[in-house]
Structure formats: structure tokens, C-alpha cells
């Protein structure tokens, strides 16, 4: 099997805004289907979560498959193809389903390892803090419990959050790198992390803009804002992937 050559570009800060703008433009090419298919994908994950015992694990396994599927929708929008429901489930084909599900498995394993590390570092005080979180819905009581937990708990939490952030960066482009670029799961996770870290400046600006948009949309009644935010999150992620990981022979976009 020939080795896959992958270019990873480093972009300037302004790209963070361009990702949001072009993601919105993708949605507007077919707003109804863009929103509808994003909601269908979310409903599949929601339904999986409610399966007894195995629900959360199954949802995590399915998430990369559906992310790949929705970015196939984005590709159709980009190429002015006719968007179909089958695009959303394109990740379930024989070629892609196993490596995509494997991404969810790697992330599940990572979460378990992070939990074990946090418990190991935090020790008994961390275990008591977890019990306080489960037993109380009072934010003030939880803050007091964290304040009195000790330095080892704080260290464990900081290390855990840092690792979780790195895992998020490793996962965000991995489904697309498997689906479009043909990378193996571990190679896709590594490339996603490298690409994200290399573009941390535009990614930070992008994240801030998306947070502001989320706050503005959050004031709309009946959850209407989330209906808009969900497809925008996927389309902007796809645009950033296309900028950072160009297809072979593609001419770079103007900075």
C-alpha cells in the first residue's frame, strides 16, 4: 500500500473569521437541508445516548461516523452537488465505518485513562470531590468543596483538562482525514493534533467568534438558536479542514 502524503498548512489569524464566514455561506447554499440533516444526525446521537447501559459508549463510537457524513454533505454543498440523506450516512460504508468507529474507541480509551490519571494524582480528596459533585446541585457548595480539596486535586484537574483539550484537537479533524484523505485512525488523530496546534492562533479566534455567536443565538426562544448553531459548527469545521489539509494539487487560497 502506497504511503499517503499529507500537506498541513499554517494559516494566519484572519482565517478564524474566514472559516465562520465561509461556513455560513455553505449553509446558505441549501439552508433547509443543511439544518435538517444536522438535526437528524443530532437525533441519532441523542437516541443512542438513551440506550440502557451502552448508550454513552455507543454515542461516542457513532459520533465520528456522523461527523464524516455531515462533512460529506458539506462537500456536496461545496461542489454544488444535489444534497441527499444518504450523504449523512456515507461514513457507514464498508470502507470507512471500521476506522471511523475506531476513532470513537480511541477517544473512549483516552477518557478512561484521563480519569484514572486524575484519580491517581488527586487521591482520596479527588474521590470526595466527585462525590460532592454527584450529591449537590448547589454551585456555591461545589466551589467550596473544590477550594478545600487541596493542591493535588487542582493539579489533577489541570492535567486532566489539558489532556482532554489535546484529545479534542486530535479528534476534530480525524473523521475527515479518515474519510476524505484515507488516513488510518492513529495517523488521522496525529495529523489532526498537529494541524490544530500549527493553527492555534486562527483556531483561537474562530473559537471566540463561535462563542459570541452562541451567546447571541442563545437568547432566541424555543432553542431556535441551537438549530442554527449546530450546522454552522459542522460547516465551519469542514471549511477549516479544507484550508489546513488541502487535497493533492490544490492551489492555496489567498491569505
mmCIF file of C-alpha atoms in Angstrom:
data_model
loop_
_atom_site.group_PDB
_atom_site.id
_atom_site.type_symbol
_atom_site.label_atom_id
_atom_site.label_comp_id
_atom_site.label_asym_id
_atom_site.label_seq_id
_atom_site.Cartn_x
_atom_site.Cartn_y
_atom_site.Cartn_z
ATOM 1 C CA UNK A 1 0.000 0.000 0.000
ATOM 2 C CA UNK A 2 1.478 3.403 -1.023
ATOM 3 C CA UNK A 3 2.214 5.944 1.651
ATOM 4 C CA UNK A 4 -0.220 8.860 1.835
ATOM 5 C CA UNK A 5 1.422 12.291 1.549
ATOM 6 C CA UNK A 6 -0.465 14.902 3.525
ATOM 7 C CA UNK A 7 0.163 18.643 3.420
ATOM 8 C CA UNK A 8 -0.597 20.576 6.611
ATOM 9 C CA UNK A 9 -0.759 24.325 6.106
ATOM 10 C CA UNK A 10 -0.135 27.036 8.678
ATOM 11 C CA UNK A 11 -2.593 29.922 8.273
ATOM 12 C CA UNK A 12 -2.809 33.449 9.619
ATOM 13 C CA UNK A 13 -5.161 34.678 12.348
ATOM 14 C CA UNK A 14 -7.704 36.104 9.898
ATOM 15 C CA UNK A 15 -8.564 32.583 8.793
ATOM 16 C CA UNK A 16 -10.542 32.140 12.022
ATOM 17 C CA UNK A 17 -13.106 34.657 10.776
ATOM 18 C CA UNK A 18 -12.993 33.331 7.199
ATOM 19 C CA UNK A 19 -13.910 29.847 8.451
ATOM 20 C CA UNK A 20 -17.057 31.238 10.076
ATOM 21 C CA UNK A 21 -17.990 33.341 7.049
ATOM 22 C CA UNK A 22 -17.485 30.556 4.524
ATOM 23 C CA UNK A 23 -19.229 28.039 6.787
ATOM 24 C CA UNK A 24 -22.289 30.296 6.808
ATOM 25 C CA UNK A 25 -22.073 30.640 3.024
ATOM 26 C CA UNK A 26 -22.092 26.848 2.690
ATOM 27 C CA UNK A 27 -25.279 26.627 4.762
ATOM 28 C CA UNK A 28 -26.962 29.275 2.629
ATOM 29 C CA UNK A 29 -26.462 27.165 -0.499
ATOM 30 C CA UNK A 30 -29.198 24.896 0.832
ATOM 31 C CA UNK A 31 -30.369 26.137 4.259
ATOM 32 C CA UNK A 32 -33.262 23.723 4.683
ATOM 33 C CA UNK A 33 -31.271 20.550 4.039
ATOM 34 C CA UNK A 34 -28.207 21.861 5.916
ATOM 35 C CA UNK A 35 -30.256 22.368 9.065
ATOM 36 C CA UNK A 36 -32.430 19.268 8.636
ATOM 37 C CA UNK A 37 -29.528 16.858 8.155
ATOM 38 C CA UNK A 38 -27.648 18.328 11.117
ATOM 39 C CA UNK A 39 -30.731 17.801 13.274
ATOM 40 C CA UNK A 40 -31.126 14.213 12.041
ATOM 41 C CA UNK A 41 -27.507 13.487 12.986
ATOM 42 C CA UNK A 42 -28.039 15.027 16.410
ATOM 43 C CA UNK A 43 -31.198 12.954 16.930
ATOM 44 C CA UNK A 44 -29.277 9.761 16.107
ATOM 45 C CA UNK A 45 -26.703 10.601 18.789
ATOM 46 C CA UNK A 46 -29.479 11.564 21.226
ATOM 47 C CA UNK A 47 -31.258 8.260 20.618
ATOM 48 C CA UNK A 48 -28.021 6.314 21.089
ATOM 49 C CA UNK A 49 -27.387 8.075 24.409
ATOM 50 C CA UNK A 50 -30.675 6.759 25.766
ATOM 51 C CA UNK A 51 -29.925 3.107 25.086
ATOM 52 C CA UNK A 52 -29.579 1.438 28.514
ATOM 53 C CA UNK A 53 -26.049 0.726 29.767
ATOM 54 C CA UNK A 54 -24.236 1.046 26.433
ATOM 55 C CA UNK A 55 -25.779 4.351 25.350
ATOM 56 C CA UNK A 56 -22.911 6.813 26.058
ATOM 57 C CA UNK A 57 -20.300 4.442 24.653
ATOM 58 C CA UNK A 58 -22.349 3.824 21.504
ATOM 59 C CA UNK A 59 -22.914 7.567 21.009
ATOM 60 C CA UNK A 60 -19.169 8.217 21.245
ATOM 61 C CA UNK A 61 -18.488 5.478 18.692
ATOM 62 C CA UNK A 62 -21.094 6.849 16.279
ATOM 63 C CA UNK A 63 -20.029 10.479 16.537
ATOM 64 C CA UNK A 64 -17.004 10.282 14.167
ATOM 65 C CA UNK A 65 -19.119 8.366 11.623
ATOM 66 C CA UNK A 66 -21.817 11.052 11.607
ATOM 67 C CA UNK A 67 -19.280 13.893 11.585
ATOM 68 C CA UNK A 68 -17.732 12.341 8.478
ATOM 69 C CA UNK A 69 -21.206 12.003 6.986
ATOM 70 C CA UNK A 70 -22.143 15.626 7.584
ATOM 71 C CA UNK A 71 -18.865 16.829 6.128
ATOM 72 C CA UNK A 72 -19.767 14.746 3.056
ATOM 73 C CA UNK A 73 -22.883 16.921 2.978
ATOM 74 C CA UNK A 74 -20.578 19.962 3.163
ATOM 75 C CA UNK A 75 -18.537 18.583 0.262
ATOM 76 C CA UNK A 76 -21.712 18.245 -1.799
ATOM 77 C CA UNK A 77 -22.644 21.828 -0.989
ATOM 78 C CA UNK A 78 -19.145 22.985 -1.889
ATOM 79 C CA UNK A 79 -19.249 21.191 -5.249
ATOM 80 C CA UNK A 80 -22.868 22.260 -5.957
ATOM 81 C CA UNK A 81 -23.987 18.629 -5.939
ATOM 82 C CA UNK A 82 -27.525 17.621 -5.086
ATOM 83 C CA UNK A 83 -27.582 17.009 -1.329
ATOM 84 C CA UNK A 84 -29.174 13.728 -0.277
ATOM 85 C CA UNK A 85 -29.933 11.989 3.002
ATOM 86 C CA UNK A 86 -27.518 9.220 2.013
ATOM 87 C CA UNK A 87 -24.641 11.712 2.260
ATOM 88 C CA UNK A 88 -25.237 11.987 6.004
ATOM 89 C CA UNK A 89 -24.729 8.228 6.404
ATOM 90 C CA UNK A 90 -21.821 7.946 3.951
ATOM 91 C CA UNK A 91 -19.478 7.095 6.828
ATOM 92 C CA UNK A 92 -21.274 3.773 7.321
ATOM 93 C CA UNK A 93 -19.945 2.285 4.086
ATOM 94 C CA UNK A 94 -17.674 -0.767 4.244
ATOM 95 C CA UNK A 95 -14.525 1.213 3.537
ATOM 96 C CA UNK A 96 -14.907 3.815 6.271
ATOM 97 C CA UNK A 97 -17.103 2.527 9.088
ATOM 98 C CA UNK A 98 -14.458 0.494 10.933
ATOM 99 C CA UNK A 99 -11.745 3.197 11.036
ATOM 100 C CA UNK A 100 -14.307 5.859 11.931
ATOM 101 C CA UNK A 101 -15.767 3.799 14.770
ATOM 102 C CA UNK A 102 -12.178 3.121 15.873
ATOM 103 C CA UNK A 103 -11.714 6.869 16.395
ATOM 104 C CA UNK A 104 -14.548 6.794 18.919
ATOM 105 C CA UNK A 105 -12.915 3.791 20.577
ATOM 106 C CA UNK A 106 -9.601 5.607 20.900
ATOM 107 C CA UNK A 107 -11.313 8.610 22.461
ATOM 108 C CA UNK A 108 -13.245 6.394 24.886
ATOM 109 C CA UNK A 109 -9.993 4.750 25.926
ATOM 110 C CA UNK A 110 -8.402 8.172 26.281
ATOM 111 C CA UNK A 111 -11.188 9.386 28.565
ATOM 112 C CA UNK A 112 -10.771 6.317 30.766
ATOM 113 C CA UNK A 113 -7.015 6.889 31.013
ATOM 114 C CA UNK A 114 -7.516 10.565 31.861
ATOM 115 C CA UNK A 115 -9.981 9.644 34.599
ATOM 116 C CA UNK A 116 -7.534 7.154 36.075
ATOM 117 C CA UNK A 117 -4.697 9.716 35.999
ATOM 118 C CA UNK A 118 -6.848 12.358 37.704
ATOM 119 C CA UNK A 119 -7.900 9.919 40.405
ATOM 120 C CA UNK A 120 -4.291 8.772 40.878
ATOM 121 C CA UNK A 121 -2.980 12.333 41.252
ATOM 122 C CA UNK A 122 -5.905 13.647 43.280
ATOM 123 C CA UNK A 123 -6.184 10.622 45.556
ATOM 124 C CA UNK A 124 -8.891 10.428 48.213
ATOM 125 C CA UNK A 125 -9.659 14.183 48.164
ATOM 126 C CA UNK A 126 -10.470 13.905 44.469
ATOM 127 C CA UNK A 127 -12.787 10.966 45.132
ATOM 128 C CA UNK A 128 -14.607 13.025 47.785
ATOM 129 C CA UNK A 129 -14.878 15.940 45.355
ATOM 130 C CA UNK A 130 -16.518 13.653 42.788
ATOM 131 C CA UNK A 131 -18.999 12.540 45.436
ATOM 132 C CA UNK A 132 -19.771 16.194 46.206
ATOM 133 C CA UNK A 133 -20.436 16.883 42.532
ATOM 134 C CA UNK A 134 -22.801 13.929 42.314
ATOM 135 C CA UNK A 135 -24.622 14.738 45.531
ATOM 136 C CA UNK A 136 -25.132 18.500 45.159
ATOM 137 C CA UNK A 137 -26.577 20.854 42.575
ATOM 138 C CA UNK A 138 -25.553 23.926 44.575
ATOM 139 C CA UNK A 139 -22.748 25.783 42.701
ATOM 140 C CA UNK A 140 -21.632 27.540 45.913
ATOM 141 C CA UNK A 141 -21.213 24.240 47.743
ATOM 142 C CA UNK A 142 -19.287 22.788 44.826
ATOM 143 C CA UNK A 143 -16.932 25.778 44.749
ATOM 144 C CA UNK A 144 -16.320 25.407 48.474
ATOM 145 C CA UNK A 145 -15.594 21.701 48.011
ATOM 146 C CA UNK A 146 -13.075 22.497 45.273
ATOM 147 C CA UNK A 147 -11.426 25.194 47.395
ATOM 148 C CA UNK A 148 -10.876 22.831 50.306
ATOM 149 C CA UNK A 149 -9.838 19.827 48.217
ATOM 150 C CA UNK A 150 -6.097 20.566 48.228
ATOM 151 C CA UNK A 151 -3.329 21.150 45.705
ATOM 152 C CA UNK A 152 -3.153 17.586 44.407
ATOM 153 C CA UNK A 153 -6.773 17.779 43.279
ATOM 154 C CA UNK A 154 -6.135 21.065 41.466
ATOM 155 C CA UNK A 155 -3.092 19.585 39.764
ATOM 156 C CA UNK A 156 -5.030 16.502 38.724
ATOM 157 C CA UNK A 157 -7.848 18.610 37.298
ATOM 158 C CA UNK A 158 -5.446 20.857 35.357
ATOM 159 C CA UNK A 159 -3.591 17.893 33.882
ATOM 160 C CA UNK A 160 -6.866 16.175 33.045
ATOM 161 C CA UNK A 161 -8.283 19.264 31.317
ATOM 162 C CA UNK A 162 -5.063 19.758 29.351
ATOM 163 C CA UNK A 163 -5.152 16.170 28.106
ATOM 164 C CA UNK A 164 -8.865 16.400 27.269
ATOM 165 C CA UNK A 165 -8.208 19.579 25.255
ATOM 166 C CA UNK A 166 -5.438 17.803 23.326
ATOM 167 C CA UNK A 167 -7.794 14.887 22.691
ATOM 168 C CA UNK A 168 -10.439 17.260 21.326
ATOM 169 C CA UNK A 169 -7.912 18.768 18.927
ATOM 170 C CA UNK A 170 -6.825 15.284 17.868
ATOM 171 C CA UNK A 171 -10.409 14.210 17.184
ATOM 172 C CA UNK A 172 -11.849 17.281 15.468
ATOM 173 C CA UNK A 173 -10.320 16.703 12.013
ATOM 174 C CA UNK A 174 -9.686 12.970 12.332
ATOM 175 C CA UNK A 175 -13.049 11.823 10.847
ATOM 176 C CA UNK A 176 -12.449 13.962 7.735
ATOM 177 C CA UNK A 177 -8.844 12.803 7.442
ATOM 178 C CA UNK A 178 -10.060 9.198 7.506
ATOM 179 C CA UNK A 179 -12.977 9.793 5.148
ATOM 180 C CA UNK A 180 -11.503 12.184 2.572
ATOM 181 C CA UNK A 181 -7.736 11.691 2.906
ATOM 182 C CA UNK A 182 -7.719 7.939 3.542
ATOM 183 C CA UNK A 183 -5.573 8.036 6.691
ATOM 184 C CA UNK A 184 -5.562 5.254 9.256
ATOM 185 C CA UNK A 185 -7.166 6.197 12.605
ATOM 186 C CA UNK A 186 -3.949 6.779 14.583
ATOM 187 C CA UNK A 187 -2.378 8.721 11.715
ATOM 188 C CA UNK A 188 -5.554 10.816 11.426
ATOM 189 C CA UNK A 189 -5.557 11.630 15.151
ATOM 190 C CA UNK A 190 -1.900 12.630 14.995
ATOM 191 C CA UNK A 191 -2.365 14.773 11.870
ATOM 192 C CA UNK A 192 -5.432 16.466 13.374
ATOM 193 C CA UNK A 193 -3.480 17.367 16.513
ATOM 194 C CA UNK A 194 -0.522 18.677 14.505
ATOM 195 C CA UNK A 195 -2.767 20.686 12.185
ATOM 196 C CA UNK A 196 -4.711 22.163 15.102
ATOM 197 C CA UNK A 197 -1.604 23.109 17.063
ATOM 198 C CA UNK A 198 0.038 24.618 13.974
ATOM 199 C CA UNK A 199 -3.033 26.814 13.536
ATOM 200 C CA UNK A 200 -3.725 27.571 17.175
ATOM 201 C CA UNK A 201 -3.916 31.341 16.548
ATOM 202 C CA UNK A 202 -6.707 31.249 13.914
ATOM 203 C CA UNK A 203 -8.358 28.420 15.831
ATOM 204 C CA UNK A 204 -8.458 30.577 18.986
ATOM 205 C CA UNK A 205 -10.026 33.473 17.069
ATOM 206 C CA UNK A 206 -12.507 31.081 15.467
ATOM 207 C CA UNK A 207 -13.457 29.662 18.881
ATOM 208 C CA UNK A 208 -14.024 33.134 20.329
ATOM 209 C CA UNK A 209 -16.224 34.148 17.397
ATOM 210 C CA UNK A 210 -18.262 30.955 17.690
ATOM 211 C CA UNK A 211 -18.722 31.560 21.429
ATOM 212 C CA UNK A 212 -20.032 35.068 20.737
ATOM 213 C CA UNK A 213 -22.401 33.692 18.090
ATOM 214 C CA UNK A 214 -23.566 31.023 20.534
ATOM 215 C CA UNK A 215 -24.306 33.677 23.171
ATOM 216 C CA UNK A 216 -26.261 35.787 20.678
ATOM 217 C CA UNK A 217 -28.232 32.814 19.364
ATOM 218 C CA UNK A 218 -28.836 31.585 22.910
ATOM 219 C CA UNK A 219 -31.272 34.444 23.582
ATOM 220 C CA UNK A 220 -33.643 33.226 20.865
ATOM 221 C CA UNK A 221 -36.709 31.377 22.223
ATOM 222 C CA UNK A 222 -37.557 27.684 21.875
ATOM 223 C CA UNK A 223 -33.964 26.664 21.163
ATOM 224 C CA UNK A 224 -34.062 28.216 17.686
ATOM 225 C CA UNK A 225 -30.501 29.440 18.131
ATOM 226 C CA UNK A 226 -29.184 25.912 18.592
ATOM 227 C CA UNK A 227 -30.886 24.839 15.355
ATOM 228 C CA UNK A 228 -28.733 27.400 13.539
ATOM 229 C CA UNK A 229 -25.582 26.869 15.604
ATOM 230 C CA UNK A 230 -25.424 23.108 15.049
ATOM 231 C CA UNK A 231 -24.955 23.115 11.245
ATOM 232 C CA UNK A 232 -22.728 26.200 11.486
ATOM 233 C CA UNK A 233 -20.396 24.305 13.796
ATOM 234 C CA UNK A 234 -20.079 21.470 11.262
ATOM 235 C CA UNK A 235 -19.706 23.648 8.157
ATOM 236 C CA UNK A 236 -17.056 25.867 9.747
ATOM 237 C CA UNK A 237 -15.161 22.778 10.880
ATOM 238 C CA UNK A 238 -15.255 21.455 7.314
ATOM 239 C CA UNK A 239 -14.022 24.771 5.888
ATOM 240 C CA UNK A 240 -11.127 24.850 8.347
ATOM 241 C CA UNK A 241 -10.244 21.258 7.425
ATOM 242 C CA UNK A 242 -10.208 22.154 3.725
ATOM 243 C CA UNK A 243 -7.907 25.122 4.462
ATOM 244 C CA UNK A 244 -5.462 23.250 6.694
ATOM 245 C CA UNK A 245 -5.403 19.915 4.847
ATOM 246 C CA UNK A 246 -5.733 20.699 1.116
ATOM 247 C CA UNK A 247 -6.419 17.982 -1.397
ATOM 248 C CA UNK A 248 -3.396 16.973 -3.526
ATOM 249 C CA UNK A 249 -2.608 19.510 -6.239
ATOM 250 C CA UNK A 250 -4.983 22.114 -4.829
ATOM 251 C CA UNK A 251 -3.929 25.755 -5.231
ATOM 252 C CA UNK A 252 -3.616 27.522 -1.855
ATOM 253 C CA UNK A 253 -6.340 30.032 -1.059
ATOM 254 C CA UNK A 254 -5.236 33.658 -0.791
ATOM 255 C CA UNK A 255 -4.230 34.659 2.731
#
